[in-house]
Short mmCIF file of C-alpha atoms in Angstrom, two decimals:
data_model
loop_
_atom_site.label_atom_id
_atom_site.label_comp_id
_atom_site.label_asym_id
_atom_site.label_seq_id
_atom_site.Cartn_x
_atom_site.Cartn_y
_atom_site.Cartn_z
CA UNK A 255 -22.91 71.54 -63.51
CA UNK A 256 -23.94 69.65 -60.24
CA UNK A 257 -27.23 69.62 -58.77
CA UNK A 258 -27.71 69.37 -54.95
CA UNK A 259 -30.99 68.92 -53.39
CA UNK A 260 -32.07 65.99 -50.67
CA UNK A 261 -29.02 65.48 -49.64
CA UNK A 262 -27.02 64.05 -52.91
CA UNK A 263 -24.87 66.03 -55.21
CA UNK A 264 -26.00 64.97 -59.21
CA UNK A 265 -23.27 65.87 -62.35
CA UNK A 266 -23.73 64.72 -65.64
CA UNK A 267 -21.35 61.70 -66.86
CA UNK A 268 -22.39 61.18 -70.22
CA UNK A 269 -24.66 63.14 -73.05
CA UNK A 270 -23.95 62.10 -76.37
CA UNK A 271 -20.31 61.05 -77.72
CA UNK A 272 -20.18 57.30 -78.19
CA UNK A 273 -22.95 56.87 -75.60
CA UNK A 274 -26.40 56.83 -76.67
CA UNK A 275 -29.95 55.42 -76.10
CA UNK A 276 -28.04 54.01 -72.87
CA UNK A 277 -29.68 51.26 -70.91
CA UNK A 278 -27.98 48.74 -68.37
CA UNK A 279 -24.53 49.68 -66.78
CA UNK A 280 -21.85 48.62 -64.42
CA UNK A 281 -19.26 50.23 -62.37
CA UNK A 282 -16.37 48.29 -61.74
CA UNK A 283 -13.51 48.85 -58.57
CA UNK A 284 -11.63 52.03 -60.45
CA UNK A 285 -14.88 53.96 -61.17
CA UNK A 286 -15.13 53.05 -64.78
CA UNK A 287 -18.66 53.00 -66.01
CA UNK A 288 -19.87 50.42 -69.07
CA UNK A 289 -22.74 51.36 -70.57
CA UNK A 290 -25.15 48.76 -72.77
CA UNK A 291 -25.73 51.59 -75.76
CA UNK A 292 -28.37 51.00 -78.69
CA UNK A 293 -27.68 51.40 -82.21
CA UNK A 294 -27.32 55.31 -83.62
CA UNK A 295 -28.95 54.78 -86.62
CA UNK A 296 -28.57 58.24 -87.63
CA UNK A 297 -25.00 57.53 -88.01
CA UNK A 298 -25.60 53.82 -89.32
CA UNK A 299 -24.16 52.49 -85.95
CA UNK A 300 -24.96 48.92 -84.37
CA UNK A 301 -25.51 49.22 -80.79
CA UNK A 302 -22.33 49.24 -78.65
CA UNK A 303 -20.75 48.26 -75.17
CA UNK A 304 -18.96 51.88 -74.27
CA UNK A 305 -16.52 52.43 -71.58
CA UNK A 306 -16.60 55.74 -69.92
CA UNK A 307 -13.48 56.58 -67.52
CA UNK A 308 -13.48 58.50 -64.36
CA UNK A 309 -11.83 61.71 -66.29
CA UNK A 310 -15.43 61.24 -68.69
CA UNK A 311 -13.73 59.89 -71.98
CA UNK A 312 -15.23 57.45 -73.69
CA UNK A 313 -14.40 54.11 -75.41
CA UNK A 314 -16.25 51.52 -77.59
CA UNK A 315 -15.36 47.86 -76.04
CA UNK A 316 -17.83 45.76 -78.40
CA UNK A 317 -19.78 46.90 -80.88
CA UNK A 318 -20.78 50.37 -82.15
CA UNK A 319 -20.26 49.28 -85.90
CA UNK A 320 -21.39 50.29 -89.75
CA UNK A 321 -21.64 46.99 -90.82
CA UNK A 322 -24.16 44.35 -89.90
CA UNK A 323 -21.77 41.48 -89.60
CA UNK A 324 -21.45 39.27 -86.27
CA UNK A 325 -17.82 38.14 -86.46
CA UNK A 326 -17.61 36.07 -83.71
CA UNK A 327 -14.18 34.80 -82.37
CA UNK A 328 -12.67 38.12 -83.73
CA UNK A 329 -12.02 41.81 -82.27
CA UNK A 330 -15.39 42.82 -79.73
CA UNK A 331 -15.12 46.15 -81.75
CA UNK A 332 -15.72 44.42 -84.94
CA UNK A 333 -18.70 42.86 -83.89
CA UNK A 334 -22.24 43.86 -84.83
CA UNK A 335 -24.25 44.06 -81.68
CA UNK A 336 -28.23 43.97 -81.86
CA UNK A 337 -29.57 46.11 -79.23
CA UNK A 338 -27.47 44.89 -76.16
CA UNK A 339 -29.57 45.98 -72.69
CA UNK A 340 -27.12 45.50 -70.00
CA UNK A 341 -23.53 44.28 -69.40
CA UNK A 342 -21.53 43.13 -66.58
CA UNK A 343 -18.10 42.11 -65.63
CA UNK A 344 -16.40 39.28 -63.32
CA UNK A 345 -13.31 38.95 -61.47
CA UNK A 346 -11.28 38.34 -64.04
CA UNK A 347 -12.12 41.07 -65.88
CA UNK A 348 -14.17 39.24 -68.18
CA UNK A 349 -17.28 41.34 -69.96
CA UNK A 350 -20.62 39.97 -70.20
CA UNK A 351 -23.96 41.28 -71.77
CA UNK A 352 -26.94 39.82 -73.64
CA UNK A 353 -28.48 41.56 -76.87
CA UNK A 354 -32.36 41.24 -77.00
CA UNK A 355 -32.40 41.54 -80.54
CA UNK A 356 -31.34 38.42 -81.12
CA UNK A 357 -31.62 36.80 -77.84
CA UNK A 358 -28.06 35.94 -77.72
CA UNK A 359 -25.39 36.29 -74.77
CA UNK A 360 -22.06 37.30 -75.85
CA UNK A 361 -18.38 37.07 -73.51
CA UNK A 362 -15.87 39.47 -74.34
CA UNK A 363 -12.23 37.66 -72.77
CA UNK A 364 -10.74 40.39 -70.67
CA UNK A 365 -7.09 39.70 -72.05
CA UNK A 366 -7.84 39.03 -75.95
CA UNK A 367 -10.73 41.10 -76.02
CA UNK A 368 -12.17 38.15 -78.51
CA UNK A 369 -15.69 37.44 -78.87
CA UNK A 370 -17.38 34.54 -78.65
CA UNK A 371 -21.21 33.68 -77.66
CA UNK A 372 -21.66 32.53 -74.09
CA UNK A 373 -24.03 30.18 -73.13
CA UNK A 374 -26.62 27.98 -75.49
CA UNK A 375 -30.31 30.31 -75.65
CA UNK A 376 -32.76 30.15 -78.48
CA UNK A 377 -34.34 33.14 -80.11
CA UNK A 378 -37.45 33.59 -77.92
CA UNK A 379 -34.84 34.39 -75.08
CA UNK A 380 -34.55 38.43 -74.08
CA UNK A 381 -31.80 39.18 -72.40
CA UNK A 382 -32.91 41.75 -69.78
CA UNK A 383 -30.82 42.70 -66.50
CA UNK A 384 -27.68 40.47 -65.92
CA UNK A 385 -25.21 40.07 -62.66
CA UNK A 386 -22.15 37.95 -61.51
CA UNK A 387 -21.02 36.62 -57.97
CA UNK A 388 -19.11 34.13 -57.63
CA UNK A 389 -18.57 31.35 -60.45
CA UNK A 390 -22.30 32.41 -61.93
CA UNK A 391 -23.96 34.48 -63.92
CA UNK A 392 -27.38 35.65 -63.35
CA UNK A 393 -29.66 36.65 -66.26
CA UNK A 394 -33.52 37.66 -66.81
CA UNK A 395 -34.87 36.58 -70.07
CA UNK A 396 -37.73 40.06 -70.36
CA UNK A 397 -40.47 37.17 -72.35
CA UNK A 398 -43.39 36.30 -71.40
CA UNK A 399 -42.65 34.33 -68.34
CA UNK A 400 -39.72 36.87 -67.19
CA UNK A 401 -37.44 33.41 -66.19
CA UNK A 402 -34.15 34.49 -63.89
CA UNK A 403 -31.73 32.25 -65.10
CA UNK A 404 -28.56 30.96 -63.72
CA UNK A 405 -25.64 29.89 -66.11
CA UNK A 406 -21.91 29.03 -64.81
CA UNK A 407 -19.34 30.67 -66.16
CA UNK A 408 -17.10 27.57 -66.68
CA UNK A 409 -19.72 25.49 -68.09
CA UNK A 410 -22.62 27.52 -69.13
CA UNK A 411 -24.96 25.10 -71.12
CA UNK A 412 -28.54 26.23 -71.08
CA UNK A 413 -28.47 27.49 -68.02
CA UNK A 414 -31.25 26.97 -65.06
CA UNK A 415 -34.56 29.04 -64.63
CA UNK A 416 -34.70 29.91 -60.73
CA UNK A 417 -37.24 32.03 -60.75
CA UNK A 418 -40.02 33.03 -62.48
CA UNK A 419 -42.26 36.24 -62.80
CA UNK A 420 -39.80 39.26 -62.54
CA UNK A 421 -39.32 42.00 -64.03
CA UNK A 422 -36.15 43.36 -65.88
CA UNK A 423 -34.31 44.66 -62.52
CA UNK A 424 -31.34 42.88 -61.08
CA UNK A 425 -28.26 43.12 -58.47
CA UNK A 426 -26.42 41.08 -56.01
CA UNK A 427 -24.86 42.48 -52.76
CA UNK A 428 -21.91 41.24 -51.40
CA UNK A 429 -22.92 38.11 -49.61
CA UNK A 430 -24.69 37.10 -52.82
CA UNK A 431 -28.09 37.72 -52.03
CA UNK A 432 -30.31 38.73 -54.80
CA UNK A 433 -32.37 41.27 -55.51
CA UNK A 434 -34.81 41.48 -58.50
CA UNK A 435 -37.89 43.30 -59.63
CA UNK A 436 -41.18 41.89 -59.79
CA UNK A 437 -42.95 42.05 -62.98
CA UNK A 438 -46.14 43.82 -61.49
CA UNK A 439 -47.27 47.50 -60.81
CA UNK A 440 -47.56 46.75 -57.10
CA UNK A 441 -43.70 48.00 -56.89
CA UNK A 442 -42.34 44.64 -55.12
CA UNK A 443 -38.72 42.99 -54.93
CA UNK A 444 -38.06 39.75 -54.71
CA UNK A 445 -34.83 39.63 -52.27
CA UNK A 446 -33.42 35.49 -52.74
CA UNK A 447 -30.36 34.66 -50.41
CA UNK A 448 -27.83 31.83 -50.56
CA UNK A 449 -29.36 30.34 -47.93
CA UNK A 450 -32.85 30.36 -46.13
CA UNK A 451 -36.09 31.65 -47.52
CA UNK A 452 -36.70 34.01 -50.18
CA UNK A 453 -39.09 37.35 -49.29
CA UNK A 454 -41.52 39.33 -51.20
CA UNK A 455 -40.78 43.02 -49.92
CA UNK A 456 -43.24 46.16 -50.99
CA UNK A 457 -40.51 49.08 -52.28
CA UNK A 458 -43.72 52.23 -51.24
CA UNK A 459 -43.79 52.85 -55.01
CA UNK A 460 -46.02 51.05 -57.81
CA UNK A 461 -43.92 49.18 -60.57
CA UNK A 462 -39.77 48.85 -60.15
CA UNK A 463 -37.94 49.76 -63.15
CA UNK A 464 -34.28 48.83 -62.40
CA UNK A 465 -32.18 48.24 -58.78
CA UNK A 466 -29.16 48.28 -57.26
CA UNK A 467 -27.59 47.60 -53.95
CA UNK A 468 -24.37 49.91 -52.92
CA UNK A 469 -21.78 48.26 -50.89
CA UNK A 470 -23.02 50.02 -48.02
CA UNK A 471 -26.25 47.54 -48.41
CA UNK A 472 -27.62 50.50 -49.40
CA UNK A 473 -30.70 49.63 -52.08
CA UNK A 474 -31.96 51.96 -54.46
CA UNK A 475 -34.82 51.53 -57.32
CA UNK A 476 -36.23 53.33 -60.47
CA UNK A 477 -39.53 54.11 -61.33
CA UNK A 478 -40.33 55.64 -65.01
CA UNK A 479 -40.95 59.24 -63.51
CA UNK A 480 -37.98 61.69 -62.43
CA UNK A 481 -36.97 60.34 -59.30
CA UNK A 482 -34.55 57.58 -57.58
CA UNK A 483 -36.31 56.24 -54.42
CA UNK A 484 -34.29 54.62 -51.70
CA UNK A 485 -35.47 51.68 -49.48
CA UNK A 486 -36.44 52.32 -45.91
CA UNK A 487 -38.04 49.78 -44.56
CA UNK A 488 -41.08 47.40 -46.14
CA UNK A 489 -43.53 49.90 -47.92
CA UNK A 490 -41.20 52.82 -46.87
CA UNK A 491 -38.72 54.66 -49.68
CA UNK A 492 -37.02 58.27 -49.85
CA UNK A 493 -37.80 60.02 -52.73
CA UNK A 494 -34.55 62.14 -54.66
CA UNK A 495 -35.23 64.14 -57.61
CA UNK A 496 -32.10 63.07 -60.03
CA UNK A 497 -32.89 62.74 -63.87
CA UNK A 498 -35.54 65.26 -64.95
CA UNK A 499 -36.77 62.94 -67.07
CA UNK A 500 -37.68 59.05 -66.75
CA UNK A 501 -35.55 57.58 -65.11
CA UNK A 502 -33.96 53.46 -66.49
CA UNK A 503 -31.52 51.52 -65.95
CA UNK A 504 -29.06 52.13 -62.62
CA UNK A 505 -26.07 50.52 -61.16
CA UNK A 506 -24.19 51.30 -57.78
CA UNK A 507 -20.44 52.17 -57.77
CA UNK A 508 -17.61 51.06 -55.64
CA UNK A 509 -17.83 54.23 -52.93
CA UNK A 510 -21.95 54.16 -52.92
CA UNK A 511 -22.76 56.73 -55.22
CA UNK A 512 -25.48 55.31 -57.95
CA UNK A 513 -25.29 55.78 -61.71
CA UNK A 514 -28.80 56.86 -63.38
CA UNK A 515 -29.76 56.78 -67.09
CA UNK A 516 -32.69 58.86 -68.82
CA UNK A 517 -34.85 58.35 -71.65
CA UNK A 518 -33.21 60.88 -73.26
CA UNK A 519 -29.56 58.43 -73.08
CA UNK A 520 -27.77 60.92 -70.48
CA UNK A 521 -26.48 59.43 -67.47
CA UNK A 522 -26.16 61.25 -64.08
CA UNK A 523 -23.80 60.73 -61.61
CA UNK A 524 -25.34 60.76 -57.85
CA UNK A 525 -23.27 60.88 -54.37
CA UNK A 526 -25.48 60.70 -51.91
CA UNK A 527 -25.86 62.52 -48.30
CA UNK A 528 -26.86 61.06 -45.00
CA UNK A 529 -29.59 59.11 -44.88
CA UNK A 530 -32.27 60.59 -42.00
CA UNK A 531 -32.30 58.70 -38.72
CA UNK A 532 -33.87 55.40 -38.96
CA UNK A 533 -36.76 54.37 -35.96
CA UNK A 534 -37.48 58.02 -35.42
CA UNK A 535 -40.51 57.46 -32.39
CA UNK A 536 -42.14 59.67 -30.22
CA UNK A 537 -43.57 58.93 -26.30
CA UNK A 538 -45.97 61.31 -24.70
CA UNK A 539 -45.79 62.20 -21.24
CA UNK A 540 -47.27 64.58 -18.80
CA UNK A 541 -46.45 68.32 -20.59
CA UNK A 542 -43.36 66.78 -22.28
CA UNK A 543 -42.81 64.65 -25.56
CA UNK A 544 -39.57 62.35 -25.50
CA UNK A 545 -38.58 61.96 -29.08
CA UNK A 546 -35.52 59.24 -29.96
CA UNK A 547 -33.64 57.71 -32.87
CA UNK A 548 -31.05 55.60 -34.48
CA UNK A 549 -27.66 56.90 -34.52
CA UNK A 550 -26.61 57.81 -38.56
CA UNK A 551 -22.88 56.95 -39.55
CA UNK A 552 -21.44 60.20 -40.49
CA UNK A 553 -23.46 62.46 -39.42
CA UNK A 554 -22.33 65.51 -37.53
CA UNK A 555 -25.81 66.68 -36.29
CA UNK A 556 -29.54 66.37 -36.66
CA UNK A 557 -32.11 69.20 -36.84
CA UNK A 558 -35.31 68.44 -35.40
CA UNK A 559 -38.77 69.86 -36.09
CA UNK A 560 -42.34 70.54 -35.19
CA UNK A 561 -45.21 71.60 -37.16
CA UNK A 562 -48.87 71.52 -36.33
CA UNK A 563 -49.78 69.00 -39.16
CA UNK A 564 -47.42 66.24 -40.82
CA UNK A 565 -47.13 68.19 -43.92
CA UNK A 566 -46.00 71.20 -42.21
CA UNK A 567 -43.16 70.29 -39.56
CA UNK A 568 -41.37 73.65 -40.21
CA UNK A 569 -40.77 74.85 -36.81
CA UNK A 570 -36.74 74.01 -35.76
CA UNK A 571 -36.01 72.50 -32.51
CA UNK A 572 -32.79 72.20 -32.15
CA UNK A 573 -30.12 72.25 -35.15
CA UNK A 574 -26.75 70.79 -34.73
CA UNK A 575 -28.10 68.69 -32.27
CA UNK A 576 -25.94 65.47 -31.31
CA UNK A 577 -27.24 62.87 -29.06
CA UNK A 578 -30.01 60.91 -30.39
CA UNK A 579 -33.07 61.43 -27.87
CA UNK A 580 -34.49 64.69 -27.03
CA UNK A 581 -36.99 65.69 -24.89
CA UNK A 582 -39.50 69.17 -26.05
CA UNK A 583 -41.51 70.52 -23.23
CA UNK A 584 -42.71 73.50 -24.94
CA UNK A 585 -46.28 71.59 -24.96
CA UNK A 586 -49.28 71.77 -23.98
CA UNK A 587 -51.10 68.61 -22.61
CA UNK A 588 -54.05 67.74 -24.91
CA UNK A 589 -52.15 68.99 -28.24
CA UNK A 590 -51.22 66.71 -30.83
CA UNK A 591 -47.52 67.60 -32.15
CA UNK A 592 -46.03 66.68 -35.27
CA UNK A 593 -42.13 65.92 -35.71
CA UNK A 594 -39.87 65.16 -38.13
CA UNK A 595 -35.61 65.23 -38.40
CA UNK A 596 -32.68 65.46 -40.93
CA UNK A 597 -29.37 64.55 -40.69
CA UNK A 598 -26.05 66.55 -41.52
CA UNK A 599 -22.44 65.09 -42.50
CA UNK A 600 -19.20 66.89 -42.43
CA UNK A 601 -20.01 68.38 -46.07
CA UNK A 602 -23.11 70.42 -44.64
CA UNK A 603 -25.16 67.70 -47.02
CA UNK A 604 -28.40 67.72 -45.43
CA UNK A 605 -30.78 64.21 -45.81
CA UNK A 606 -34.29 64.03 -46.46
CA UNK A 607 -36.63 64.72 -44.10
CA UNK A 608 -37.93 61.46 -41.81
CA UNK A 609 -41.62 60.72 -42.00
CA UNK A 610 -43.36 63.13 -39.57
CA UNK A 611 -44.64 61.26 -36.33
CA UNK A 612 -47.01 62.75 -33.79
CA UNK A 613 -47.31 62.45 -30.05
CA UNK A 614 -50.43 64.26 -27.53
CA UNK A 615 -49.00 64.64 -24.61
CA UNK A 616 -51.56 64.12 -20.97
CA UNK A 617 -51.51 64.95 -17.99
CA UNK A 618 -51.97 61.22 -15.42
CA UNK A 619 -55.02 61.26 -13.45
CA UNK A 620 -55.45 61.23 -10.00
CA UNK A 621 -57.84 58.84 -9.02
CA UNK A 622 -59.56 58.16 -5.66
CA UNK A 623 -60.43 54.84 -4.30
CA UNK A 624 -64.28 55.24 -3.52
CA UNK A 625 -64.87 56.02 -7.17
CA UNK A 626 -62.94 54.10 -9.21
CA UNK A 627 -60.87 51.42 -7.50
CA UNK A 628 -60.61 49.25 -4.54
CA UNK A 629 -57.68 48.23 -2.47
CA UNK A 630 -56.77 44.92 -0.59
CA UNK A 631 -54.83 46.26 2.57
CA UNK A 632 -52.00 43.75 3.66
CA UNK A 633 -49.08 43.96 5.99
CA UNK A 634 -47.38 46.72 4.58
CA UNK A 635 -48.65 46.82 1.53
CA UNK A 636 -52.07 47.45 -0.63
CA UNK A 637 -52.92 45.66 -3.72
CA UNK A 638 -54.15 48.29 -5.99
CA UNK A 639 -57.01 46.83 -7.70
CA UNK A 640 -58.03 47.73 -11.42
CA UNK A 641 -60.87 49.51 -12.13
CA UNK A 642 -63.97 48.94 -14.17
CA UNK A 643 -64.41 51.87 -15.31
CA UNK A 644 -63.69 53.67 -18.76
CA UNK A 645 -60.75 56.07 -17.34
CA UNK A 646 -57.30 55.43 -19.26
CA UNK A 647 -53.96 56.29 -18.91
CA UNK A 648 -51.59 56.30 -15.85
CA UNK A 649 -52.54 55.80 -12.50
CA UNK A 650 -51.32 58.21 -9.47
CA UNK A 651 -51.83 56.43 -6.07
CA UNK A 652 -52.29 59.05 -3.33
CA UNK A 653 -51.90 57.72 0.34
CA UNK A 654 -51.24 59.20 3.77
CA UNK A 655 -49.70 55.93 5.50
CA UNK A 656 -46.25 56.43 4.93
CA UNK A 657 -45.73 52.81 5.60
CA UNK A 658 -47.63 51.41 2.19
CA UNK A 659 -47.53 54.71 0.25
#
């Protein structure tokens, strides 16, 4: 049963079956969902690389064994696998995932489905969140240093630390930029491109658990609470109630919706609405408050509200509404107003609501010249002269020579 609230529709994928104690996962271009699974040691299991199909079945890839043998060069499923934490896939096909038990990184070949270990780490190494673009793959080892590492999948070696200092956290958008947690509870992302300087970016929230970028550039974080926050803007996120529980690991699929995984090993589904319109600003005037906005792809209206506080914007505006300015002048000058606006698509999914602004609108004074300003008279015009005085706002200029005035 689906859950819709905020804007996003959430179903369960997964709760129990093959899949438990789920941590890392990744969506490839059908919709098929891999999920890094610990050992069930109530059945005697080793932990397990499952597969889980847009119809919800489930398949062991790697792992998921009653025997503690390693195999290598043999059958993925006949592999013993300890504690694997999160798994991707390249191109090719090709499956990828590192097992901080014993610190190892493992390649299963997308045609043979063989085996083998990829990459040369020693046993200190914790393979945390991993990620692929192009010929590389992208790993954070979760010890004491946190070390993003870089390995090539032709020639992996040892790979190369890039960066140190990050949490477990990890994705790459589609012009390879990457994003990755910061090991700190000050809730910062570390966003690295191919080219040009890297940037430190406050998410709003204290202490990233996992990311992911949609296609749509969208970017989208966990904190160990019940919620997935989306990215505004620096120190800005949107707040969606999803797992009812703490929320892990997360991954992005290939139309934008977002995979979620609990504590308790379920993982949740999410489409998301509209976002709510981006650069939302209010201008006072004289009994009138212009309010305007960013234009939202897909939506099919915007409902806009007032309230006499920020925490209570309740009062509707307009609904349906479809340009992106609007003027209210219902006010009264000297009264501070508080707005805020959602958008709506073509599924009546309604977004969050934007951070309330406020706006006191004022009447301009009228000001005479023997009290608070001087004029230079020239021909045919008057330089108006600013005043000294404390008075503020806009300035009316009053004058009965039609020639000047």
């Amino acid at each position: 049963m689906g859950i819709t609230s905020y804007g996003q529709t959430v179903t369960t994928l997964a709760d129990g079956g093959e899949v438990f104690g789920a941590k890392g996962m990744f969506v490839d271009g059908a919709g098929n969902v891999y999920v890094a699974c610990e050992a069930k040691m109530f059945q005697n299991k080793t932990g397990a690389i499952v597969k889980i199909k847009p119809d919800g079945t489930q398949e062991v890839v790697a792992g998921g064994v009653t025997h503690q043998q390693e195999n290598l060069n043999g059958p993925a499923t006949n592999c013993a696998l300890d504690r694997p934490f999160d798994v991707v896939l390249d191109a090719a096909g090709n499956l990828y995932f590192g097992c901080y038990g014993n610190g190892k990184i493992y390649k299963v070949d997308a045609v043979t489905k063989i085996i083998t270990v990829f990459g040369t780490t020693s046993s200190s190494f914790m393979p945390g969140g991993i990620a692929v673009y192009g010929n590389n793959l992208y790993i954070i080892s979760s010890n004491v240093n946190s070390n993003l590492y870089r390995f090539s999948l032709s020639n992996p070696g040892s790979g190369t630390i890039i960066k140190a200092g990050l949490g477990r956290g990890i994705d790459i958008d589609n012009q390879g930029t990457i994003y990755v947690s910061k090991y700190s509870g000050a809730g910062n992302y570390f966003k690295i491109p191919v080219s040009g300087p890297e940037q430190e970016i406050s998410s709003g929230q204290t202490f990233i658990h996992d990311l992911t970028v949609a296609p749509s550039g969208d970017l989208y974080f966990t904190r160990q609470n019940a919620n997935v926050f989306k990215y505004i803007s620096p120190g800005v996120s949107e707040a969606y109630p999803v797992t009812g529980s703490s929320g892990y690991e997360m991954a992005s699929g290939p139309n934008n919706e977002v995979y979620v995984s609990n504590s308790a090993g379920r993982i949740y589904k999410v489409v998301f609405g509209p976002s709510a319109p981006a650069n939302f600003a209010a201008t006072a005037a004289d009994t009138k408050v212009d309010l305007s906005w960013n234009a939202v792809t897909g939506a099919t209206g915007y409902t806009i509200y007032r309230g006499a506080s920020a925490a209570n914007t309740t009062d509707v505006l307009a609904t349906a509404y479809t340009g992106t300015s609007y003027t209210d002048n219902a006010v009264v000058n000297g009264t501070t107003y508080y707005y805020s606006i959602t958008t709506t698509d073509a599924l009546n999914r309604v977004s969050a609501k934007a951070t309330a602004i406020s706006a006191t609108p004022l009447a301009a004074p009228i000001i005479t010249a023997n009290s608070d300003l001087s004029a230079n008279v020239g021909d045919a015009a008057i330089t108006i002269i600013t005043p000294t005085s404390t008075s503020t706002g806009a300035f009316t200029y009053v004058s009965n020579n039609t020639a000047v005035a």
